[in-house]
JSON list of C-alpha atoms in Angstrom, two decimals:
[
{"chain": "A", "resi": 732, "resn": "MET", "atom": "CA", "xyz": [39.34, 35.33, 101.20]},
{"chain": "A", "resi": 733, "resn": "LEU", "atom": "CA", "xyz": [39.89, 36.68, 97.93]},
{"chain": "A", "resi": 734, "resn": "CYS", "atom": "CA", "xyz": [37.95, 33.92, 95.28]},
{"chain": "A", "resi": 735, "resn": "ILE", "atom": "CA", "xyz": [37.74, 33.32, 91.73]},
{"chain": "A", "resi": 736, "resn": "GLY", "atom": "CA", "xyz": [34.88, 35.10, 91.42]},
{"chain": "A", "resi": 737, "resn": "ASP", "atom": "CA", "xyz": [36.27, 38.69, 92.70]},
{"chain": "A", "resi": 738, "resn": "LEU", "atom": "CA", "xyz": [39.00, 38.19, 89.49]},
{"chain": "A", "resi": 739, "resn": "PRO", "atom": "CA", "xyz": [38.50, 38.14, 85.73]},
{"chain": "A", "resi": 740, "resn": "ARG", "atom": "CA", "xyz": [36.78, 35.44, 84.83]},
{"chain": "A", "resi": 741, "resn": "ALA", "atom": "CA", "xyz": [39.93, 34.85, 82.14]},
{"chain": "A", "resi": 742, "resn": "ALA", "atom": "CA", "xyz": [42.57, 34.95, 85.01]},
{"chain": "A", "resi": 743, "resn": "LEU", "atom": "CA", "xyz": [43.07, 31.99, 86.22]},
{"chain": "A", "resi": 744, "resn": "PRO", "atom": "CA", "xyz": [42.48, 30.14, 82.56]},
{"chain": "A", "resi": 745, "resn": "ALA", "atom": "CA", "xyz": [45.39, 32.53, 81.16]},
{"chain": "A", "resi": 746, "resn": "LEU", "atom": "CA", "xyz": [47.38, 31.34, 83.76]},
{"chain": "A", "resi": 747, "resn": "ALA", "atom": "CA", "xyz": [46.84, 27.87, 83.83]},
{"chain": "A", "resi": 748, "resn": "SER", "atom": "CA", "xyz": [47.74, 27.61, 79.90]},
{"chain": "A", "resi": 749, "resn": "ARG", "atom": "CA", "xyz": [51.12, 29.06, 80.21]},
{"chain": "A", "resi": 750, "resn": "PHE", "atom": "CA", "xyz": [51.98, 25.05, 80.93]},
{"chain": "A", "resi": 751, "resn": "GLY", "atom": "CA", "xyz": [49.07, 23.21, 78.71]},
{"chain": "A", "resi": 752, "resn": "PHE", "atom": "CA", "xyz": [46.33, 22.59, 81.69]},
{"chain": "A", "resi": 753, "resn": "SER", "atom": "CA", "xyz": [42.66, 23.91, 80.87]},
{"chain": "A", "resi": 754, "resn": "VAL", "atom": "CA", "xyz": [40.38, 25.15, 83.84]},
{"chain": "A", "resi": 755, "resn": "ALA", "atom": "CA", "xyz": [36.76, 24.20, 83.78]},
{"chain": "A", "resi": 756, "resn": "PHE", "atom": "CA", "xyz": [33.61, 26.26, 85.81]},
{"chain": "A", "resi": 757, "resn": "VAL", "atom": "CA", "xyz": [31.75, 24.44, 87.79]},
{"chain": "A", "resi": 758, "resn": "THR", "atom": "CA", "xyz": [27.89, 26.28, 88.91]},
{"chain": "A", "resi": 759, "resn": "ASP", "atom": "CA", "xyz": [27.41, 27.96, 91.13]},
{"chain": "A", "resi": 760, "resn": "GLY", "atom": "CA", "xyz": [25.66, 25.61, 94.02]},
{"chain": "A", "resi": 761, "resn": "GLN", "atom": "CA", "xyz": [27.11, 22.91, 91.84]},
{"chain": "A", "resi": 762, "resn": "PRO", "atom": "CA", "xyz": [29.79, 19.37, 93.75]},
{"chain": "A", "resi": 763, "resn": "ILE", "atom": "CA", "xyz": [33.31, 20.29, 92.42]},
{"chain": "A", "resi": 764, "resn": "THR", "atom": "CA", "xyz": [34.61, 17.42, 90.66]},
{"chain": "A", "resi": 765, "resn": "GLY", "atom": "CA", "xyz": [38.11, 16.11, 91.87]},
{"chain": "A", "resi": 766, "resn": "SER", "atom": "CA", "xyz": [38.35, 18.12, 95.05]},
{"chain": "A", "resi": 767, "resn": "PHE", "atom": "CA", "xyz": [40.69, 16.28, 97.52]},
{"chain": "A", "resi": 768, "resn": "TRP", "atom": "CA", "xyz": [39.06, 18.92, 100.45]},
{"chain": "A", "resi": 769, "resn": "GLY", "atom": "CA", "xyz": [35.28, 18.84, 99.56]},
{"chain": "A", "resi": 770, "resn": "GLU", "atom": "CA", "xyz": [33.83, 22.32, 98.26]},
{"chain": "A", "resi": 771, "resn": "PRO", "atom": "CA", "xyz": [34.81, 25.19, 98.21]},
{"chain": "A", "resi": 772, "resn": "GLU", "atom": "CA", "xyz": [37.98, 23.84, 97.33]},
{"chain": "A", "resi": 773, "resn": "ALA", "atom": "CA", "xyz": [39.31, 23.49, 93.86]},
{"chain": "A", "resi": 774, "resn": "GLY", "atom": "CA", "xyz": [40.27, 20.26, 92.60]},
{"chain": "A", "resi": 775, "resn": "ILE", "atom": "CA", "xyz": [42.24, 18.25, 89.51]},
{"chain": "A", "resi": 776, "resn": "VAL", "atom": "CA", "xyz": [41.36, 15.70, 87.41]},
{"chain": "A", "resi": 777, "resn": "GLY", "atom": "CA", "xyz": [44.19, 15.01, 84.64]},
{"chain": "A", "resi": 778, "resn": "THR", "atom": "CA", "xyz": [44.87, 17.92, 83.38]},
{"chain": "A", "resi": 779, "resn": "THR", "atom": "CA", "xyz": [42.11, 19.77, 84.44]},
{"chain": "A", "resi": 780, "resn": "LEU", "atom": "CA", "xyz": [41.68, 22.50, 87.01]},
{"chain": "A", "resi": 781, "resn": "TYR", "atom": "CA", "xyz": [38.05, 22.48, 88.68]},
{"chain": "A", "resi": 782, "resn": "VAL", "atom": "CA", "xyz": [36.74, 25.99, 90.28]},
{"chain": "A", "resi": 783, "resn": "ARG", "atom": "CA", "xyz": [33.56, 27.56, 90.82]},
{"chain": "A", "resi": 784, "resn": "GLY", "atom": "CA", "xyz": [33.08, 31.28, 91.67]},
{"chain": "A", "resi": 785, "resn": "ASP", "atom": "CA", "xyz": [33.71, 30.70, 95.63]},
{"chain": "A", "resi": 786, "resn": "THR", "atom": "CA", "xyz": [36.44, 29.29, 95.17]},
{"chain": "A", "resi": 787, "resn": "PRO", "atom": "CA", "xyz": [39.34, 30.35, 97.20]},
{"chain": "A", "resi": 788, "resn": "LEU", "atom": "CA", "xyz": [42.02, 31.57, 94.97]},
{"chain": "A", "resi": 789, "resn": "HIS", "atom": "CA", "xyz": [44.75, 29.93, 96.70]},
{"chain": "A", "resi": 790, "resn": "SER", "atom": "CA", "xyz": [42.61, 26.58, 96.82]},
{"chain": "A", "resi": 791, "resn": "ALA", "atom": "CA", "xyz": [42.99, 27.06, 92.61]},
{"chain": "A", "resi": 792, "resn": "LEU", "atom": "CA", "xyz": [46.50, 27.76, 92.73]},
{"chain": "A", "resi": 793, "resn": "HIS", "atom": "CA", "xyz": [47.77, 25.38, 95.00]},
{"chain": "A", "resi": 794, "resn": "GLU", "atom": "CA", "xyz": [45.80, 22.59, 92.92]},
{"chain": "A", "resi": 795, "resn": "LEU", "atom": "CA", "xyz": [47.42, 24.54, 89.78]},
{"chain": "A", "resi": 796, "resn": "SER", "atom": "CA", "xyz": [51.31, 23.88, 91.39]},
{"chain": "A", "resi": 797, "resn": "HIS", "atom": "CA", "xyz": [50.35, 20.59, 91.85]},
{"chain": "A", "resi": 798, "resn": "LEU", "atom": "CA", "xyz": [50.08, 20.14, 88.50]},
{"chain": "A", "resi": 799, "resn": "VAL", "atom": "CA", "xyz": [53.31, 21.59, 87.72]},
{"chain": "A", "resi": 800, "resn": "CYS", "atom": "CA", "xyz": [54.97, 19.93, 89.74]},
{"chain": "A", "resi": 801, "resn": "MET", "atom": "CA", "xyz": [54.26, 16.25, 89.47]},
{"chain": "A", "resi": 802, "resn": "SER", "atom": "CA", "xyz": [55.67, 14.58, 86.69]},
{"chain": "A", "resi": 803, "resn": "ALA", "atom": "CA", "xyz": [54.07, 13.72, 83.59]},
{"chain": "A", "resi": 804, "resn": "ALA", "atom": "CA", "xyz": [53.20, 10.08, 83.92]},
{"chain": "A", "resi": 805, "resn": "ARG", "atom": "CA", "xyz": [51.57, 11.13, 87.79]},
{"chain": "A", "resi": 806, "resn": "ARG", "atom": "CA", "xyz": [48.89, 13.95, 86.01]},
{"chain": "A", "resi": 807, "resn": "ALA", "atom": "CA", "xyz": [48.37, 11.14, 83.47]},
{"chain": "A", "resi": 808, "resn": "ALA", "atom": "CA", "xyz": [46.34, 8.87, 86.06]},
{"chain": "A", "resi": 809, "resn": "LEU", "atom": "CA", "xyz": [45.59, 12.12, 88.44]},
{"chain": "A", "resi": 810, "resn": "VAL", "atom": "CA", "xyz": [41.56, 11.59, 90.11]},
{"chain": "A", "resi": 811, "resn": "ARG", "atom": "CA", "xyz": [41.50, 13.91, 93.03]},
{"chain": "A", "resi": 812, "resn": "ASP", "atom": "CA", "xyz": [44.62, 13.42, 95.39]},
{"chain": "A", "resi": 813, "resn": "ALA", "atom": "CA", "xyz": [47.60, 14.89, 93.56]},
{"chain": "A", "resi": 814, "resn": "GLY", "atom": "CA", "xyz": [49.87, 13.01, 96.58]},
{"chain": "A", "resi": 815, "resn": "GLY", "atom": "CA", "xyz": [53.35, 13.19, 95.94]},
{"chain": "A", "resi": 816, "resn": "ASP", "atom": "CA", "xyz": [56.25, 13.56, 99.09]},
{"chain": "A", "resi": 817, "resn": "ASP", "atom": "CA", "xyz": [56.51, 16.70, 101.71]},
{"chain": "A", "resi": 818, "resn": "ASP", "atom": "CA", "xyz": [59.41, 18.16, 99.80]},
{"chain": "A", "resi": 819, "resn": "GLU", "atom": "CA", "xyz": [56.90, 18.01, 96.79]},
{"chain": "A", "resi": 820, "resn": "GLU", "atom": "CA", "xyz": [54.54, 20.21, 98.67]},
{"chain": "A", "resi": 821, "resn": "SER", "atom": "CA", "xyz": [56.71, 22.28, 100.23]},
{"chain": "A", "resi": 822, "resn": "ALA", "atom": "CA", "xyz": [57.72, 23.16, 96.85]},
{"chain": "A", "resi": 823, "resn": "VAL", "atom": "CA", "xyz": [53.62, 23.60, 95.56]},
{"chain": "A", "resi": 824, "resn": "CYS", "atom": "CA", "xyz": [53.19, 25.76, 98.12]},
{"chain": "A", "resi": 825, "resn": "TYR", "atom": "CA", "xyz": [55.94, 28.06, 97.24]},
{"chain": "A", "resi": 826, "resn": "LEU", "atom": "CA", "xyz": [55.32, 27.75, 93.75]},
{"chain": "A", "resi": 827, "resn": "GLN", "atom": "CA", "xyz": [51.29, 28.73, 95.20]},
{"chain": "A", "resi": 828, "resn": "ILE", "atom": "CA", "xyz": [52.49, 31.96, 96.15]},
{"chain": "A", "resi": 829, "resn": "LEU", "atom": "CA", "xyz": [55.19, 32.71, 92.92]},
{"chain": "A", "resi": 830, "resn": "LEU", "atom": "CA", "xyz": [51.80, 32.09, 90.81]},
{"chain": "A", "resi": 831, "resn": "ALA", "atom": "CA", "xyz": [49.60, 34.67, 92.69]},
{"chain": "A", "resi": 832, "resn": "ASN", "atom": "CA", "xyz": [51.90, 37.72, 90.93]},
{"chain": "A", "resi": 833, "resn": "GLU", "atom": "CA", "xyz": [50.69, 36.73, 87.51]},
{"chain": "A", "resi": 834, "resn": "ILE", "atom": "CA", "xyz": [47.41, 37.16, 88.68]},
{"chain": "A", "resi": 835, "resn": "ASP", "atom": "CA", "xyz": [46.15, 40.81, 88.67]},
{"chain": "A", "resi": 836, "resn": "GLY", "atom": "CA", "xyz": [44.22, 41.74, 91.78]},
{"chain": "A", "resi": 837, "resn": "ALA", "atom": "CA", "xyz": [45.34, 38.78, 94.03]},
{"chain": "A", "resi": 838, "resn": "GLY", "atom": "CA", "xyz": [50.14, 39.08, 94.68]},
{"chain": "A", "resi": 839, "resn": "GLN", "atom": "CA", "xyz": [52.04, 37.26, 97.39]},
{"chain": "A", "resi": 840, "resn": "GLU", "atom": "CA", "xyz": [50.83, 38.86, 100.34]},
{"chain": "A", "resi": 841, "resn": "ARG", "atom": "CA", "xyz": [47.22, 39.05, 100.05]},
{"chain": "A", "resi": 842, "resn": "LEU", "atom": "CA", "xyz": [47.78, 34.85, 98.86]},
{"chain": "A", "resi": 843, "resn": "MET", "atom": "CA", "xyz": [49.72, 34.45, 102.36]},
{"chain": "A", "resi": 844, "resn": "LYS", "atom": "CA", "xyz": [47.65, 36.06, 104.23]},
{"chain": "A", "resi": 845, "resn": "ASP", "atom": "CA", "xyz": [44.80, 33.87, 103.39]},
{"chain": "A", "resi": 846, "resn": "MET", "atom": "CA", "xyz": [46.50, 30.80, 103.07]},
{"chain": "A", "resi": 847, "resn": "ASN", "atom": "CA", "xyz": [47.52, 31.99, 107.25]},
{"chain": "A", "resi": 848, "resn": "ASP", "atom": "CA", "xyz": [43.63, 32.39, 107.68]},
{"chain": "A", "resi": 849, "resn": "TRP", "atom": "CA", "xyz": [42.54, 29.61, 105.91]},
{"chain": "A", "resi": 850, "resn": "GLY", "atom": "CA", "xyz": [45.28, 27.37, 108.30]},
{"chain": "A", "resi": 851, "resn": "TYR", "atom": "CA", "xyz": [48.42, 26.23, 106.98]},
{"chain": "A", "resi": 852, "resn": "SER", "atom": "CA", "xyz": [50.43, 25.34, 108.89]},
{"chain": "A", "resi": 853, "resn": "PHE", "atom": "CA", "xyz": [54.18, 26.19, 109.00]},
{"chain": "A", "resi": 854, "resn": "ARG", "atom": "CA", "xyz": [56.91, 25.32, 111.52]},
{"chain": "A", "resi": 855, "resn": "LEU", "atom": "CA", "xyz": [58.07, 28.94, 111.81]},
{"chain": "A", "resi": 856, "resn": "GLY", "atom": "CA", "xyz": [54.32, 30.32, 112.77]},
{"chain": "A", "resi": 857, "resn": "THR", "atom": "CA", "xyz": [53.09, 32.33, 108.67]},
{"chain": "A", "resi": 858, "resn": "THR", "atom": "CA", "xyz": [53.40, 31.84, 105.97]},
{"chain": "A", "resi": 859, "resn": "GLU", "atom": "CA", "xyz": [56.03, 34.76, 104.84]},
{"chain": "A", "resi": 860, "resn": "ARG", "atom": "CA", "xyz": [58.01, 34.27, 107.39]},
{"chain": "A", "resi": 861, "resn": "TRP", "atom": "CA", "xyz": [58.24, 30.25, 106.03]},
{"chain": "A", "resi": 862, "resn": "PHE", "atom": "CA", "xyz": [58.93, 31.50, 102.77]},
{"chain": "A", "resi": 863, "resn": "ARG", "atom": "CA", "xyz": [60.80, 34.03, 103.20]},
{"chain": "A", "resi": 864, "resn": "ASP", "atom": "CA", "xyz": [63.24, 32.60, 106.23]},
{"chain": "A", "resi": 865, "resn": "ASP", "atom": "CA", "xyz": [62.83, 28.75, 106.02]},
{"chain": "A", "resi": 866, "resn": "ALA", "atom": "CA", "xyz": [62.03, 27.49, 101.97]},
{"chain": "A", "resi": 867, "resn": "HIS", "atom": "CA", "xyz": [64.49, 27.42, 100.69]},
{"chain": "A", "resi": 868, "resn": "ASP", "atom": "CA", "xyz": [64.90, 23.50, 100.52]},
{"chain": "A", "resi": 869, "resn": "ALA", "atom": "CA", "xyz": [60.64, 23.95, 98.67]},
{"chain": "A", "resi": 870, "resn": "ALA", "atom": "CA", "xyz": [62.68, 27.28, 96.14]},
{"chain": "A", "resi": 871, "resn": "TYR", "atom": "CA", "xyz": [65.58, 24.49, 95.85]},
{"chain": "A", "resi": 872, "resn": "TRP", "atom": "CA", "xyz": [63.29, 21.46, 94.79]},
{"chain": "A", "resi": 873, "resn": "LEU", "atom": "CA", "xyz": [61.23, 23.88, 91.45]},
{"chain": "A", "resi": 874, "resn": "GLN", "atom": "CA", "xyz": [64.63, 24.57, 90.91]},
{"chain": "A", "resi": 875, "resn": "ALA", "atom": "CA", "xyz": [66.01, 21.49, 90.49]},
{"chain": "A", "resi": 876, "resn": "ARG", "atom": "CA", "xyz": [63.69, 20.37, 88.15]},
{"chain": "A", "resi": 877, "resn": "GLY", "atom": "CA", "xyz": [63.42, 23.49, 86.12]},
{"chain": "A", "resi": 878, "resn": "ILE", "atom": "CA", "xyz": [60.17, 24.88, 87.49]},
{"chain": "A", "resi": 879, "resn": "VAL", "atom": "CA", "xyz": [61.66, 27.99, 88.44]},
{"chain": "A", "resi": 880, "resn": "ASP", "atom": "CA", "xyz": [65.62, 28.78, 88.15]},
{"chain": "A", "resi": 881, "resn": "LYS", "atom": "CA", "xyz": [68.03, 30.43, 90.52]},
{"chain": "A", "resi": 882, "resn": "ASN", "atom": "CA", "xyz": [66.17, 33.93, 91.08]},
{"chain": "A", "resi": 883, "resn": "ASN", "atom": "CA", "xyz": [63.33, 31.68, 92.19]},
{"chain": "A", "resi": 884, "resn": "CYS", "atom": "CA", "xyz": [61.32, 32.90, 88.30]},
{"chain": "A", "resi": 885, "resn": "LEU", "atom": "CA", "xyz": [59.02, 31.74, 86.10]},
{"chain": "A", "resi": 886, "resn": "LEU", "atom": "CA", "xyz": [60.56, 29.02, 83.34]},
{"chain": "A", "resi": 887, "resn": "TRP", "atom": "CA", "xyz": [57.27, 27.55, 82.73]},
{"chain": "A", "resi": 888, "resn": "ARG", "atom": "CA", "xyz": [58.18, 24.79, 82.17]},
{"chain": "A", "resi": 889, "resn": "LEU", "atom": "CA", "xyz": [56.22, 21.52, 83.84]},
{"chain": "A", "resi": 890, "resn": "ARG", "atom": "CA", "xyz": [57.82, 18.99, 85.36]},
{"chain": "A", "resi": 891, "resn": "ASN", "atom": "CA", "xyz": [58.40, 15.57, 83.11]},
{"chain": "A", "resi": 892, "resn": "ASP", "atom": "CA", "xyz": [60.17, 12.79, 84.97]}
]
């Protein structure tokens, strides 16, 4: 599994900053603030993403995608649980895959493999099949909110409704 410590230290903060978010690195062995799933999974509080070296990249990108997809009001009150409905959760999964291409050494294929290994569950089986053949509703959700364009290219905008 590709972890934050396997990447250049500036990679994730550079990506998060494109949306106006920050990344806080937690010292190895210390609890991760705002982690919903528990260590070593990423945490979120407000507009800050918390990670440490053993945090899987898929986890960090998933939580970052939650920050992007949620409304400003939800972000302002956020502590640990991103909430959202099933449609938003699908959009988050889709967006994290798109964001993987923005991290040198990661990419969509690697991220989807790690998502499968971690246990993400999609009705067609693998993450790859879902992304390719069954994620049209997730792509539309992101398009309708101006996060991606009609070609699913990132627009670097936040959902602020």
